[in-house]
């Protein structure tokens, strides 16, 4: 089995998953993209309502902002040979009573993450979107708060970038923390460009 076949086999299994079907507000619809040659992994929390309806990760205003942060267009972002998008929970978890989405289902990451990541050995850059991905990837290396972790992005060697979620709900956070756009985003865009510089250009 080739590396591409192995990745596609895992994707097929994930897309057929019904592990937490009884806990979801709708029928399971895992939303992710991955490729054996991907150089960048974007790890967030879970797809939102629009992403669920459209069947594509970050197919919403948050995705527009995220792509601007990364300095890439849709053609690059949705090319799975270059960028993988694998949230902590693959299905839309539902909406909280006070607004916003519920946390990713806890069954998802233990069931699938190790197997999926093993099929993508060429990742050069990991982008952690939000606190769930930060806690999963950095563990005790994360700071006390997400803000502190993002502010200390340099501590992770340029290969791991913690980010706040690009949701409009974080507009106030962005206004309070102008250093993020001034110092973190230029470095992030440079890291993205470097990781993609010699990656495959054809769709897989």
GROMACS .gro file of C-alpha atoms in nm:
model
  204
    1UNK     CA    1   0.000   0.000   0.000
    2UNK     CA    2   0.138   0.341  -0.095
    3UNK     CA    3   0.144   0.634   0.145
    4UNK     CA    4  -0.140   0.795  -0.049
    5UNK     CA    5  -0.345   0.475  -0.028
    6UNK     CA    6  -0.285   0.454   0.347
    7UNK     CA    7  -0.399   0.811   0.399
    8UNK     CA    8  -0.706   0.760   0.181
    9UNK     CA    9  -0.793   0.443   0.373
   10UNK     CA   10  -0.790   0.630   0.704
   11UNK     CA   11  -0.996   0.913   0.554
   12UNK     CA   12  -1.253   0.662   0.432
   13UNK     CA   13  -1.278   0.507   0.778
   14UNK     CA   14  -1.313   0.847   0.944
   15UNK     CA   15  -1.584   0.956   0.703
   16UNK     CA   16  -1.779   0.639   0.783
   17UNK     CA   17  -1.744   0.690   1.159
   18UNK     CA   18  -2.058   0.686   1.375
   19UNK     CA   19  -1.881   0.665   1.711
   20UNK     CA   20  -2.065   0.955   1.874
   21UNK     CA   21  -2.374   0.965   1.650
   22UNK     CA   22  -2.613   0.951   1.945
   23UNK     CA   23  -2.456   1.264   2.097
   24UNK     CA   24  -2.462   1.481   1.784
   25UNK     CA   25  -2.744   1.717   1.686
   26UNK     CA   26  -2.737   1.588   1.327
   27UNK     CA   27  -2.620   1.279   1.145
   28UNK     CA   28  -2.242   1.245   1.156
   29UNK     CA   29  -2.060   1.426   0.876
   30UNK     CA   30  -1.686   1.429   0.946
   31UNK     CA   31  -1.527   1.739   0.792
   32UNK     CA   32  -1.153   1.725   0.728
   33UNK     CA   33  -0.890   1.705   0.457
   34UNK     CA   34  -0.557   1.525   0.455
   35UNK     CA   35  -0.293   1.406   0.217
   36UNK     CA   36   0.019   1.194   0.252
   37UNK     CA   37   0.236   1.477   0.113
   38UNK     CA   38   0.085   1.762   0.316
   39UNK     CA   39   0.344   1.999   0.460
   40UNK     CA   40   0.115   2.200   0.687
   41UNK     CA   41  -0.134   2.067   0.940
   42UNK     CA   42  -0.410   2.294   1.066
   43UNK     CA   43  -0.557   2.158   1.386
   44UNK     CA   44  -0.864   2.334   1.523
   45UNK     CA   45  -1.155   2.237   1.743
   46UNK     CA   46  -1.452   2.119   1.532
   47UNK     CA   47  -1.635   2.228   1.217
   48UNK     CA   48  -1.901   2.492   1.257
   49UNK     CA   49  -2.254   2.487   1.124
   50UNK     CA   50  -2.167   2.633   0.781
   51UNK     CA   51  -1.871   2.400   0.737
   52UNK     CA   52  -2.104   2.109   0.817
   53UNK     CA   53  -2.362   2.224   0.563
   54UNK     CA   54  -2.103   2.290   0.292
   55UNK     CA   55  -1.890   1.983   0.358
   56UNK     CA   56  -1.559   2.175   0.370
   57UNK     CA   57  -1.343   2.280   0.666
   58UNK     CA   58  -1.346   2.650   0.748
   59UNK     CA   59  -1.606   2.719   0.476
   60UNK     CA   60  -1.730   3.022   0.669
   61UNK     CA   61  -1.621   3.374   0.772
   62UNK     CA   62  -1.374   3.223   1.018
   63UNK     CA   63  -1.205   3.053   0.725
   64UNK     CA   64  -1.180   3.380   0.536
   65UNK     CA   65  -0.996   3.534   0.830
   66UNK     CA   66  -0.779   3.227   0.883
   67UNK     CA   67  -0.667   3.225   0.521
   68UNK     CA   68  -0.581   3.594   0.551
   69UNK     CA   69  -0.376   3.518   0.861
   70UNK     CA   70  -0.189   3.244   0.675
   71UNK     CA   71  -0.144   3.448   0.356
   72UNK     CA   72  -0.297   3.181   0.129
   73UNK     CA   73  -0.594   3.173  -0.105
   74UNK     CA   74  -0.866   2.909  -0.128
   75UNK     CA   75  -0.687   2.716  -0.402
   76UNK     CA   76  -0.385   2.661  -0.178
   77UNK     CA   77  -0.586   2.613   0.142
   78UNK     CA   78  -0.807   2.341  -0.005
   79UNK     CA   79  -0.526   2.152  -0.179
   80UNK     CA   80  -0.484   1.849   0.042
   81UNK     CA   81  -0.143   1.766  -0.103
   82UNK     CA   82  -0.021   2.087   0.061
   83UNK     CA   83  -0.241   2.153   0.362
   84UNK     CA   84  -0.420   1.913   0.595
   85UNK     CA   85  -0.709   2.032   0.811
   86UNK     CA   86  -0.789   1.795   1.096
   87UNK     CA   87  -0.985   1.936   1.391
   88UNK     CA   88  -1.001   1.776   1.733
   89UNK     CA   89  -1.357   1.671   1.658
   90UNK     CA   90  -1.449   1.595   1.298
   91UNK     CA   91  -1.825   1.655   1.325
   92UNK     CA   92  -2.027   1.965   1.411
   93UNK     CA   93  -2.095   1.923   1.784
   94UNK     CA   94  -2.395   2.152   1.808
   95UNK     CA   95  -2.461   2.496   1.952
   96UNK     CA   96  -2.434   2.592   2.318
   97UNK     CA   97  -2.729   2.749   2.498
   98UNK     CA   98  -2.546   3.081   2.536
   99UNK     CA   99  -2.425   3.085   2.177
  100UNK     CA  100  -2.114   2.955   2.011
  101UNK     CA  101  -2.041   2.593   1.934
  102UNK     CA  102  -2.017   2.314   2.187
  103UNK     CA  103  -1.674   2.159   2.252
  104UNK     CA  104  -1.552   1.889   2.015
  105UNK     CA  105  -1.675   1.543   2.107
  106UNK     CA  106  -1.420   1.378   2.338
  107UNK     CA  107  -1.447   1.039   2.165
  108UNK     CA  108  -1.304   1.164   1.837
  109UNK     CA  109  -0.940   1.251   1.905
  110UNK     CA  110  -0.847   0.928   2.091
  111UNK     CA  111  -1.011   0.721   1.819
  112UNK     CA  112  -0.853   0.879   1.514
  113UNK     CA  113  -0.573   1.134   1.562
  114UNK     CA  114  -0.273   0.902   1.599
  115UNK     CA  115  -0.379   0.688   1.305
  116UNK     CA  116  -0.443   0.987   1.079
  117UNK     CA  117  -0.123   1.174   1.167
  118UNK     CA  118   0.083   0.861   1.106
  119UNK     CA  119  -0.016   0.884   0.739
  120UNK     CA  120   0.126   1.238   0.704
  121UNK     CA  121   0.500   1.213   0.776
  122UNK     CA  122   0.595   1.524   0.579
  123UNK     CA  123   0.435   1.789   0.801
  124UNK     CA  124   0.672   2.078   0.851
  125UNK     CA  125   0.440   2.321   1.025
  126UNK     CA  126   0.159   2.266   1.275
  127UNK     CA  127  -0.095   2.543   1.325
  128UNK     CA  128  -0.300   2.507   1.642
  129UNK     CA  129  -0.627   2.696   1.624
  130UNK     CA  130  -0.781   2.748   1.966
  131UNK     CA  131  -0.736   2.604   2.312
  132UNK     CA  132  -0.842   2.244   2.243
  133UNK     CA  133  -0.572   2.191   1.981
  134UNK     CA  134  -0.316   2.377   2.193
  135UNK     CA  135  -0.381   2.155   2.493
  136UNK     CA  136  -0.366   1.840   2.280
  137UNK     CA  137  -0.039   1.927   2.106
  138UNK     CA  138   0.153   2.128   2.366
  139UNK     CA  139   0.027   1.977   2.691
  140UNK     CA  140   0.237   2.105   2.981
  141UNK     CA  141   0.435   2.323   2.741
  142UNK     CA  142   0.130   2.546   2.698
  143UNK     CA  143   0.112   2.856   2.913
  144UNK     CA  144  -0.156   2.925   3.171
  145UNK     CA  145  -0.391   3.086   2.918
  146UNK     CA  146  -0.430   3.073   2.543
  147UNK     CA  147  -0.333   3.439   2.520
  148UNK     CA  148  -0.006   3.372   2.700
  149UNK     CA  149   0.063   3.069   2.482
  150UNK     CA  150   0.004   3.267   2.163
  151UNK     CA  151   0.216   3.554   2.294
  152UNK     CA  152   0.505   3.309   2.347
  153UNK     CA  153   0.480   3.155   1.999
  154UNK     CA  154   0.857   3.188   1.961
  155UNK     CA  155   0.903   2.923   2.233
  156UNK     CA  156   0.784   2.651   1.994
  157UNK     CA  157   1.067   2.670   1.746
  158UNK     CA  158   0.880   2.805   1.447
  159UNK     CA  159   0.735   2.461   1.369
  160UNK     CA  160   0.428   2.497   1.589
  161UNK     CA  161   0.214   2.811   1.590
  162UNK     CA  162  -0.062   2.850   1.849
  163UNK     CA  163  -0.341   3.082   1.735
  164UNK     CA  164  -0.669   3.213   1.872
  165UNK     CA  165  -0.977   3.102   1.687
  166UNK     CA  166  -1.044   3.332   1.388
  167UNK     CA  167  -1.412   3.365   1.478
  168UNK     CA  168  -1.575   3.708   1.489
  169UNK     CA  169  -1.632   3.631   1.857
  170UNK     CA  170  -1.262   3.704   1.905
  171UNK     CA  171  -1.276   4.055   1.756
  172UNK     CA  172  -1.247   4.204   2.103
  173UNK     CA  173  -0.945   3.982   2.176
  174UNK     CA  174  -0.775   4.104   1.858
  175UNK     CA  175  -0.844   4.465   1.956
  176UNK     CA  176  -0.693   4.409   2.301
  177UNK     CA  177  -0.386   4.233   2.166
  178UNK     CA  178  -0.248   4.435   1.871
  179UNK     CA  179   0.088   4.256   1.907
  180UNK     CA  180  -0.073   3.950   1.748
  181UNK     CA  181  -0.116   4.111   1.408
  182UNK     CA  182   0.202   4.315   1.440
  183UNK     CA  183   0.448   4.039   1.535
  184UNK     CA  184   0.292   3.692   1.524
  185UNK     CA  185   0.114   3.704   1.189
  186UNK     CA  186   0.414   3.817   0.981
  187UNK     CA  187   0.617   3.531   1.128
  188UNK     CA  188   0.331   3.288   1.067
  189UNK     CA  189   0.300   3.390   0.702
  190UNK     CA  190   0.673   3.349   0.653
  191UNK     CA  191   0.660   3.002   0.807
  192UNK     CA  192   0.366   2.904   0.587
  193UNK     CA  193   0.545   3.025   0.273
  194UNK     CA  194   0.858   2.834   0.369
  195UNK     CA  195   0.669   2.513   0.440
  196UNK     CA  196   0.489   2.532   0.106
  197UNK     CA  197   0.787   2.638  -0.103
  198UNK     CA  198   0.875   2.293  -0.236
  199UNK     CA  199   0.553   2.106  -0.167
  200UNK     CA  200   0.360   1.929  -0.445
  201UNK     CA  201   0.150   2.160  -0.659
  202UNK     CA  202  -0.098   1.908  -0.800
  203UNK     CA  203  -0.419   1.805  -0.632
  204UNK     CA  204  -0.436   1.459  -0.485
   0.00000   0.00000   0.00000
